[in-house]
Structures are given as C-alpha cells and as structure tokens.
mmCIF file of C-alpha atoms in Angstrom:
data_model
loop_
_atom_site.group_PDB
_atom_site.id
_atom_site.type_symbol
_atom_site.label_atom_id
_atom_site.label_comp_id
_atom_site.label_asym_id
_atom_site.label_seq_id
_atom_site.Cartn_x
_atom_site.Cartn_y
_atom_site.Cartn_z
ATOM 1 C CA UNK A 1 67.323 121.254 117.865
ATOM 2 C CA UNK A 2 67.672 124.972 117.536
ATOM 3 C CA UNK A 3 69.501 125.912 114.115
ATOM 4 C CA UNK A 4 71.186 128.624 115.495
ATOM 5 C CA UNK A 5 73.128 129.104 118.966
ATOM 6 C CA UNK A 6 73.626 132.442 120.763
ATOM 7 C CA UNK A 7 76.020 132.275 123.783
ATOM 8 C CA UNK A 8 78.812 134.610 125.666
ATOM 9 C CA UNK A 9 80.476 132.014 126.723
ATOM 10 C CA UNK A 10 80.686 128.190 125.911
ATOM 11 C CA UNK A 11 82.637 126.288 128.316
ATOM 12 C CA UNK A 12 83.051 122.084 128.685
ATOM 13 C CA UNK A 13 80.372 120.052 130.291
ATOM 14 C CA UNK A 14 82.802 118.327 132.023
ATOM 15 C CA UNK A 15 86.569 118.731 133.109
ATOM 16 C CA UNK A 16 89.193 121.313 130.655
ATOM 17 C CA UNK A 17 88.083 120.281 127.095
ATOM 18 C CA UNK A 18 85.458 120.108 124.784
ATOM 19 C CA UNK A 19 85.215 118.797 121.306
ATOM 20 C CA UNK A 20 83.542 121.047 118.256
ATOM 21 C CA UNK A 21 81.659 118.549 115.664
ATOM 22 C CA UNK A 22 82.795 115.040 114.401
ATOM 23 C CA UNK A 23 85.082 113.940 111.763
ATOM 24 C CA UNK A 24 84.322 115.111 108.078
ATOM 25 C CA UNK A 25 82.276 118.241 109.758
ATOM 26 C CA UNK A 26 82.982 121.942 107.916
ATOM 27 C CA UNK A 27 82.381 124.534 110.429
ATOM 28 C CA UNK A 28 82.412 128.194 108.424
ATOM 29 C CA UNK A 29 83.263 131.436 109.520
ATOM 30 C CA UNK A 30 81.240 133.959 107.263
ATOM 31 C CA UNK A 31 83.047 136.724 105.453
ATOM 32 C CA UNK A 32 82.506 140.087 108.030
ATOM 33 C CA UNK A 33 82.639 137.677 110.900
ATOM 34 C CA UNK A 34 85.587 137.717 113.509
ATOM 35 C CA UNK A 35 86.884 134.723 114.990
ATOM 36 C CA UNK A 36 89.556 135.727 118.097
ATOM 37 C CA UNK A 37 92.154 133.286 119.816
ATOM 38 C CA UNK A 38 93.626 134.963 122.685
ATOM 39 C CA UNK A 39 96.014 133.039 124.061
ATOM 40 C CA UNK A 40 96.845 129.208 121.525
ATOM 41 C CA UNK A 41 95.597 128.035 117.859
ATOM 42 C CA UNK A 42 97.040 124.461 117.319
ATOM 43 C CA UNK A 43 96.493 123.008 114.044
ATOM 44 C CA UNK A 44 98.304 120.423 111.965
ATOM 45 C CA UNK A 45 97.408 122.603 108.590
ATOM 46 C CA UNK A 46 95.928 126.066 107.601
ATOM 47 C CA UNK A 47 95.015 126.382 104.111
ATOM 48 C CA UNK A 48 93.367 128.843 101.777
ATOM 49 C CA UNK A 49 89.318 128.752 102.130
ATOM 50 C CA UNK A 50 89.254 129.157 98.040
ATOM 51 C CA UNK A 51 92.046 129.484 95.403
ATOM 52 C CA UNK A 52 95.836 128.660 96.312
ATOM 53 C CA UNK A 53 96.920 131.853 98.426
ATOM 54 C CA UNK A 54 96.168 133.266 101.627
ATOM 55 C CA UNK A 55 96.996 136.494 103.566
ATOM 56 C CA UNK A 56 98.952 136.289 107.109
ATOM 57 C CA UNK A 57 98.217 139.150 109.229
ATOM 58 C CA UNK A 58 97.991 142.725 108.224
ATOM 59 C CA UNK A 59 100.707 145.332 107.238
ATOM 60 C CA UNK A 60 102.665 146.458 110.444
ATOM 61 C CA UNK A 61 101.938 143.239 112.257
ATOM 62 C CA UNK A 62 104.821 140.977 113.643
ATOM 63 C CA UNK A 63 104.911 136.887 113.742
ATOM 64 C CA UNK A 64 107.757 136.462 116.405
ATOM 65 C CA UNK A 65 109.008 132.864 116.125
ATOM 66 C CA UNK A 66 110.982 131.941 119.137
ATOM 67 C CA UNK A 67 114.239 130.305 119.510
ATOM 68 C CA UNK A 68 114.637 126.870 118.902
ATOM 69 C CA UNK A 69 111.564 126.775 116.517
ATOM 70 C CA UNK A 70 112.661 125.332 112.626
ATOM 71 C CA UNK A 71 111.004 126.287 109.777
ATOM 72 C CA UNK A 72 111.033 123.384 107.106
ATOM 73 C CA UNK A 73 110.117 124.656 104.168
ATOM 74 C CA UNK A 74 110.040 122.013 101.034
ATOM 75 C CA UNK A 75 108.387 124.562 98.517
ATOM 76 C CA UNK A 76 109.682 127.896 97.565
ATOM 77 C CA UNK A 77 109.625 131.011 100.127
ATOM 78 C CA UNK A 78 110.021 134.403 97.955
ATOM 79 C CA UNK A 79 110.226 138.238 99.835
ATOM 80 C CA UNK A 80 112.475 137.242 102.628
ATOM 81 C CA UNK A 81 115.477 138.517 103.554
ATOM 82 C CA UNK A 82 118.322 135.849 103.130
ATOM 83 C CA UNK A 83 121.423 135.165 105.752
ATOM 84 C CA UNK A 84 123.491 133.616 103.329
ATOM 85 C CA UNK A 85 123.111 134.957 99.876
ATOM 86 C CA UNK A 86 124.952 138.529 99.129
ATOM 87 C CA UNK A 87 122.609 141.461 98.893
ATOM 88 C CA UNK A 88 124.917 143.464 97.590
ATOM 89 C CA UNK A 89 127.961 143.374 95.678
ATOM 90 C CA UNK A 90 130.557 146.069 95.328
ATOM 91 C CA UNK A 91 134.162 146.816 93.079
ATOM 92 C CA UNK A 92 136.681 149.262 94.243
ATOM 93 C CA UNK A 93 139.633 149.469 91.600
ATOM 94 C CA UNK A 94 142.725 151.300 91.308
ATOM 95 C CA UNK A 95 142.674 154.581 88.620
ATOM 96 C CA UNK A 96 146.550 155.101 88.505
ATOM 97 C CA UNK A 97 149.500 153.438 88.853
ATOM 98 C CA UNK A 98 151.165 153.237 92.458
ATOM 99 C CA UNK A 99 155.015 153.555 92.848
ATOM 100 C CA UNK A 100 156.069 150.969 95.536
ATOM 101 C CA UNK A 101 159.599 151.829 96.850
ATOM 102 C CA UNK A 102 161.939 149.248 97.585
ATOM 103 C CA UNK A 103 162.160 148.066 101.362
ATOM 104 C CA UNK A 104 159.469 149.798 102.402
ATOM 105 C CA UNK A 105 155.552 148.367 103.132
ATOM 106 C CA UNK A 106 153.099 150.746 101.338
ATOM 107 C CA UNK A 107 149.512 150.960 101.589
ATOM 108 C CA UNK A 108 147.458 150.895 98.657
ATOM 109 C CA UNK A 109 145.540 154.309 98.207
ATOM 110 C CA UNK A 110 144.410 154.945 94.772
ATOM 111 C CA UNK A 111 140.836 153.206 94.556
ATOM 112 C CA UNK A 112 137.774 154.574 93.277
ATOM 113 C CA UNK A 113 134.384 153.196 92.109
ATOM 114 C CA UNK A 114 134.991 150.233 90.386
ATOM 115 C CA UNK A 115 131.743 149.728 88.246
ATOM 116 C CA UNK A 116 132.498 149.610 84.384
ATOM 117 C CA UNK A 117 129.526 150.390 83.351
ATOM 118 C CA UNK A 118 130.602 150.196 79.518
ATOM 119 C CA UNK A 119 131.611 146.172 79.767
ATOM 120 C CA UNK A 120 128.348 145.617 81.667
ATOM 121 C CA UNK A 121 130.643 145.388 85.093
ATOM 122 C CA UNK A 122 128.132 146.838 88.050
ATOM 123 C CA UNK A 123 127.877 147.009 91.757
ATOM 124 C CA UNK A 124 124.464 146.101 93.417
ATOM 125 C CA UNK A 125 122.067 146.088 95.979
ATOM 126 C CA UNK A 126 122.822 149.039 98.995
ATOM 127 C CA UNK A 127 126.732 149.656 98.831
ATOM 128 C CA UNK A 128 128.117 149.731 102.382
ATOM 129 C CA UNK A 129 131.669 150.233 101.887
ATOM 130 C CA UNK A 130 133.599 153.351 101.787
ATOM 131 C CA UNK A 131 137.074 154.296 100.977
ATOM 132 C CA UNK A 132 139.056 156.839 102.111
ATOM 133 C CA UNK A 133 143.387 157.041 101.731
ATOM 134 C CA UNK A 134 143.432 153.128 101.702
ATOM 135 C CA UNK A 135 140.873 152.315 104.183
ATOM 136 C CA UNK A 136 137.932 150.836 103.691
ATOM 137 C CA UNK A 137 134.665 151.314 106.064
ATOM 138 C CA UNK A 138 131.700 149.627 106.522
ATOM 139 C CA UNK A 139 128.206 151.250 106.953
ATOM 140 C CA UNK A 140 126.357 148.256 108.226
ATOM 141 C CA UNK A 141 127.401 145.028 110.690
ATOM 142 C CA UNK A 142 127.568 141.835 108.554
ATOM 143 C CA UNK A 143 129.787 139.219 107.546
ATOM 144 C CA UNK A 144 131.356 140.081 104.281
ATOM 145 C CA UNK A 145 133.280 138.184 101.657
ATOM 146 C CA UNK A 146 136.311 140.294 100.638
ATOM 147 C CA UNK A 147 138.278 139.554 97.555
ATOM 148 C CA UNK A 148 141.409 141.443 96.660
ATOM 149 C CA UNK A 149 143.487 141.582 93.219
ATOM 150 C CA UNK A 150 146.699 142.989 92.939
ATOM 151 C CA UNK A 151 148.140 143.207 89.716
ATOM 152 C CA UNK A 152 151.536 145.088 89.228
ATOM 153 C CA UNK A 153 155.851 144.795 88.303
ATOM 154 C CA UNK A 154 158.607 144.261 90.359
ATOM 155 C CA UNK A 155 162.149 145.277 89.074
ATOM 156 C CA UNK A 156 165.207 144.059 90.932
ATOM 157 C CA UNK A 157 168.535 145.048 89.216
ATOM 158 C CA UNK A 158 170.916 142.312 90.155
ATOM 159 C CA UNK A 159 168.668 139.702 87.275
ATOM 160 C CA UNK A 160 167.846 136.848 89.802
ATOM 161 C CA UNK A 161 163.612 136.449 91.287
ATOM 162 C CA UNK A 162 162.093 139.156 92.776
ATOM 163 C CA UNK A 163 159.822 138.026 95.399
ATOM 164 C CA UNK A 164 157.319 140.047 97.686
ATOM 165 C CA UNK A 165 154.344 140.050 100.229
ATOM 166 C CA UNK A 166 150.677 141.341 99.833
ATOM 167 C CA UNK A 167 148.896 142.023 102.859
ATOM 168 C CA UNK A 168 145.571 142.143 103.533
ATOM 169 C CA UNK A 169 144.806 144.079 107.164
ATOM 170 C CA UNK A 170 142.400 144.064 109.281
ATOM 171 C CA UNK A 171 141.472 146.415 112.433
ATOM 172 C CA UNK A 172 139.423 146.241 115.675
ATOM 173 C CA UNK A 173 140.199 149.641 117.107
ATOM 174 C CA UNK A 174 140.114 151.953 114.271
ATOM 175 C CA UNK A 175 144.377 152.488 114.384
ATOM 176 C CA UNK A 176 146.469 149.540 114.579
ATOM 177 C CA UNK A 177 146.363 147.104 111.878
ATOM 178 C CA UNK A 178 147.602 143.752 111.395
ATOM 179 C CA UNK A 179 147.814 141.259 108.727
ATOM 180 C CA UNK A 180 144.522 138.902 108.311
ATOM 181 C CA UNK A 181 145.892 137.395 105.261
ATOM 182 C CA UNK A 182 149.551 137.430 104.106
ATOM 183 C CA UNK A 183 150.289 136.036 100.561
ATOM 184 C CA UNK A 184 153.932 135.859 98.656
ATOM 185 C CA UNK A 185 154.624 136.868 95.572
ATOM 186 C CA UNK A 186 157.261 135.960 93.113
ATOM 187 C CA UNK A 187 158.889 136.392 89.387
ATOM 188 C CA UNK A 188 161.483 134.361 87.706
ATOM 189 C CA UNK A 189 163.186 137.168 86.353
ATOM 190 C CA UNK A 190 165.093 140.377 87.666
ATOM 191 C CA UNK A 191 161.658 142.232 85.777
ATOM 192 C CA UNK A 192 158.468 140.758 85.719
ATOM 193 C CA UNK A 193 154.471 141.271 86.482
ATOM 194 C CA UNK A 194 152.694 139.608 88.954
ATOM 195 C CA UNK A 195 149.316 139.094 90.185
ATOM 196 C CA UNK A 196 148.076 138.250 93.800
ATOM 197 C CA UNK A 197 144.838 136.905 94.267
ATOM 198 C CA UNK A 198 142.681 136.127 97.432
ATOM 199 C CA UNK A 199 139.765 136.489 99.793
ATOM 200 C CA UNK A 200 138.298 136.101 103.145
ATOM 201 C CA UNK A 201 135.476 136.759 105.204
ATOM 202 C CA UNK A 202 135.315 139.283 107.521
ATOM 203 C CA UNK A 203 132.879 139.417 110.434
ATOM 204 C CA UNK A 204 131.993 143.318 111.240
ATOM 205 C CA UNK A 205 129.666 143.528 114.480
ATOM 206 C CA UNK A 206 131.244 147.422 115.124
ATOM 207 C CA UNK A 207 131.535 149.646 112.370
ATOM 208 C CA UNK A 208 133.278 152.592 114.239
ATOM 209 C CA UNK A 209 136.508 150.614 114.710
ATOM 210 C CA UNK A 210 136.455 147.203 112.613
ATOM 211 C CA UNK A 211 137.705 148.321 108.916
ATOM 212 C CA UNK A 212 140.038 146.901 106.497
ATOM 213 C CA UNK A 213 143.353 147.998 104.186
ATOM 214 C CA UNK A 214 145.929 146.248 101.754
ATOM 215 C CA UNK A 215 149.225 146.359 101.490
ATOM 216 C CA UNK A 216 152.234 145.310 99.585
ATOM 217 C CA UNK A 217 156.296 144.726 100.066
ATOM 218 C CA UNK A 218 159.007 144.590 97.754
ATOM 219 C CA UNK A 219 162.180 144.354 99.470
ATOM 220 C CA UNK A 220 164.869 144.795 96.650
ATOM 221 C CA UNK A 221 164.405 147.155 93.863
ATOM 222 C CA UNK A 222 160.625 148.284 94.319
ATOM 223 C CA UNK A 223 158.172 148.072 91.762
ATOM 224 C CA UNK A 224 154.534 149.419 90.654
ATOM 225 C CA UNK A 225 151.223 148.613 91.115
ATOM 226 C CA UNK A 226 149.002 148.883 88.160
ATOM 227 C CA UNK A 227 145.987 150.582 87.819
ATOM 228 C CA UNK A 228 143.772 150.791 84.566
ATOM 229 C CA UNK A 229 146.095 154.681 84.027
ATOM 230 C CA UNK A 230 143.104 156.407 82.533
ATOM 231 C CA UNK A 231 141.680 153.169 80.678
ATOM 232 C CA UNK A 232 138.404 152.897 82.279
ATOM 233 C CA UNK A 233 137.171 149.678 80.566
ATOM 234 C CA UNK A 234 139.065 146.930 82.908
ATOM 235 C CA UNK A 235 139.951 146.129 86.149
ATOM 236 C CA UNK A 236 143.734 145.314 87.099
ATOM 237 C CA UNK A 237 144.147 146.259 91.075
ATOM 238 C CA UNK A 238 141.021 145.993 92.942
ATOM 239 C CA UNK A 239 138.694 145.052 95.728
ATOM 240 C CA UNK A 240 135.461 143.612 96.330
ATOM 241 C CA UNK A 241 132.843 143.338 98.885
ATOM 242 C CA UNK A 242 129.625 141.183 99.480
ATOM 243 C CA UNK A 243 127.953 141.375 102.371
ATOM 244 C CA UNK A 244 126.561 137.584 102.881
ATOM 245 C CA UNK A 245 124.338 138.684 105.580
ATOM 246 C CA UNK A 246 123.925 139.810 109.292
ATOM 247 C CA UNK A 247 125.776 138.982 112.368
ATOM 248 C CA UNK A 248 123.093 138.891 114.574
#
C-alpha cells in the first residue's frame, strides 16, 4: 500500500461513520501542520504531546461553556477569576470624634481612608467604594460583605443604663433609607463606652441607586462616637467592604 495518502475529502465507505486506525495506533500531526474541526471534537482526554503543559487557544480567543455544563476540577486551577473569594478588601474609619445628641438619630459622617499603613493595616485589590457625608457608593455590581464597628460613650445623667440603637441602612432608590440591620446597645452605668459590632452582605446589581449608611440613637442624654482624634495608628469607628464576587 501507498505510504502516503493525498485526498480533499475522505468520507465513510458505508453509512455516517468511519473509524481512523486500531487500538494502540499513534496518528501524528507534524509541527507547521493544521488540523481543523468545524463543527464537534469528542474526546475522553487531551493531553500535552511532550512535557506536562499545553496551550488552549490563542490570546483574544473565547471558550464559551454553556449552561448546565460542570467543570470538575480535582487538581489546582490558577489565573481565574473567583465568585466567592474577595478581590478586594477595603477600611473606612472615623478621623474625629462625632457628637450624638440626645433623642435624635444621627448619621455617621466623619470617615476617611482607613488603611494604617504604619501597623501594616492595608486595603487591596481595586477599591470600589466611595464615601461622601455618610454614604457610601459602589463603583461596580457585586455582592459585598459589609462589616461595621462602632465604638463610642453614652452619658445619661439620672445614673441608671443607657441603652441605644445602631443602624445599618440600606437604599434602592438613591433617597430613602431604611434599616437592613438594627442592633442595641447598652451600659450598666449612667457613663459608659460601648462597642457595636456586625455585618452583612449586600447584593448591589445597580450602582446609581443601591448604596449604604450607618446610623446611631441615644435617646436620653446623648453621647459620642469615637474616632482615632488625630491618632492615626488604630481603628475605633469604622467600616469595611469586600466584594465576594459578581452578581451575574
């Protein structure tokens, strides 16, 4: 037989199929040769031709996999993008103190970059948040993990417990807010500090009118909530956001 076989077009004998070699053949595809599959390639297992790596597709190609398809992966995938691990983290912290008059439910206002550099505190990865006069504003759809501290006094003249709320708010329209998380606070004594602690995780598909504030009530006497007052080497009041990953 002929050792070498030139054809356009190689089609079964018989019927829709055809079979290429028998079992334990190697069929090779020399380097500067092209080998195109129009339409389906189904294999049980592609594997380097030499060494332990192989290239998929060139740069500005996409590999669309379709819904319902599951990758199972038992090894270790590196350079993808994750869905569930943060890619960025981010502190907002309070500079000052904040007077918070009695009766009354103030917004907390007073946060700037909360990085201290100096005790090896950072932010990472792209920062999406913004604040502006208590509000914070996202740059980029996600669900995000939000934490909030709030560290402060309450002072209540008549010498029995103070007690209070912290709010944590949440908007969908870009103007009327409402309470996502309400927490109480409390001291045994007619002066005492406090600290409120707690988180949630916010879903932001519309970054126009879905942003976030805190708050905080002390009926009686008022109080203050601290801020590191010129300190910059700790956090007392503050905020943080990690965006876990997309919505989509």
């Amino acid at each position: 037989m002929s050792s070498e076989i030139k054809a356009d077009k190689w089609s079964p004998a018989s019927g829709t199929s055809a079979t290429i070699g028998d079992s334990g053949d190697t069929y090779t595809v020399p380097t500067g040769a092209n080998f195109t599959v129009t339409d389906e390639l189904k294999t049980n297992k592609i594997s380097p031709a030499s060494g332990t790596s192989f290239t998929l597709g060139d740069s500005g190609d996409t590999f669309t996999v379709p819904s319902g398809v599951t990758f199972a992966n038992s090894g270790t995938a590196t350079g993808f993008a994750s869905a569930v691990t943060p890619d960025n983290l981010q502190y907002f912290s309070t500079s000052a103190n904040q007077t918070i008059s009695a009766n009354t439910i103030i917004t907390i206002t007073n946060y700037g970059d909360g990085q201290i550099t100096g005790r090896l505190l950072y932010n990472y990865g792209t920062q999406y948040v913004t604040h502006s006069s208590g509000i914070f504003s996202f740059s980029t759809e996600g669900y995000y993990h939000v934490v909030l501290r709030v560290s402060g006094t309450i002072t209540q003249s008549s010498g029995t417990a103070a007690t209070g709320h912290v709010y944590l708010n949440s908007t969908t329209n870009n103007s009327s807010y409402a309470d996502a998380i309400d927490v109480n606070l409390s001291v045994a004594s007619s002066t005492g500090g406090f600290n409120s602690y707690f988180d949630g995780i916010f879903k932001i598909t519309d970054t126009t009118n879905h942003k976030v504030q805190n708050q905080i009530y002390l009926p009686t006497n008022g109080g203050t909530v601290g801020g590191h007052g010129g300190n910059n080497t700790r956090q007392r009041t503050f905020m943080r956001f990690a965006r876990l990953g997309t919505t989509a």
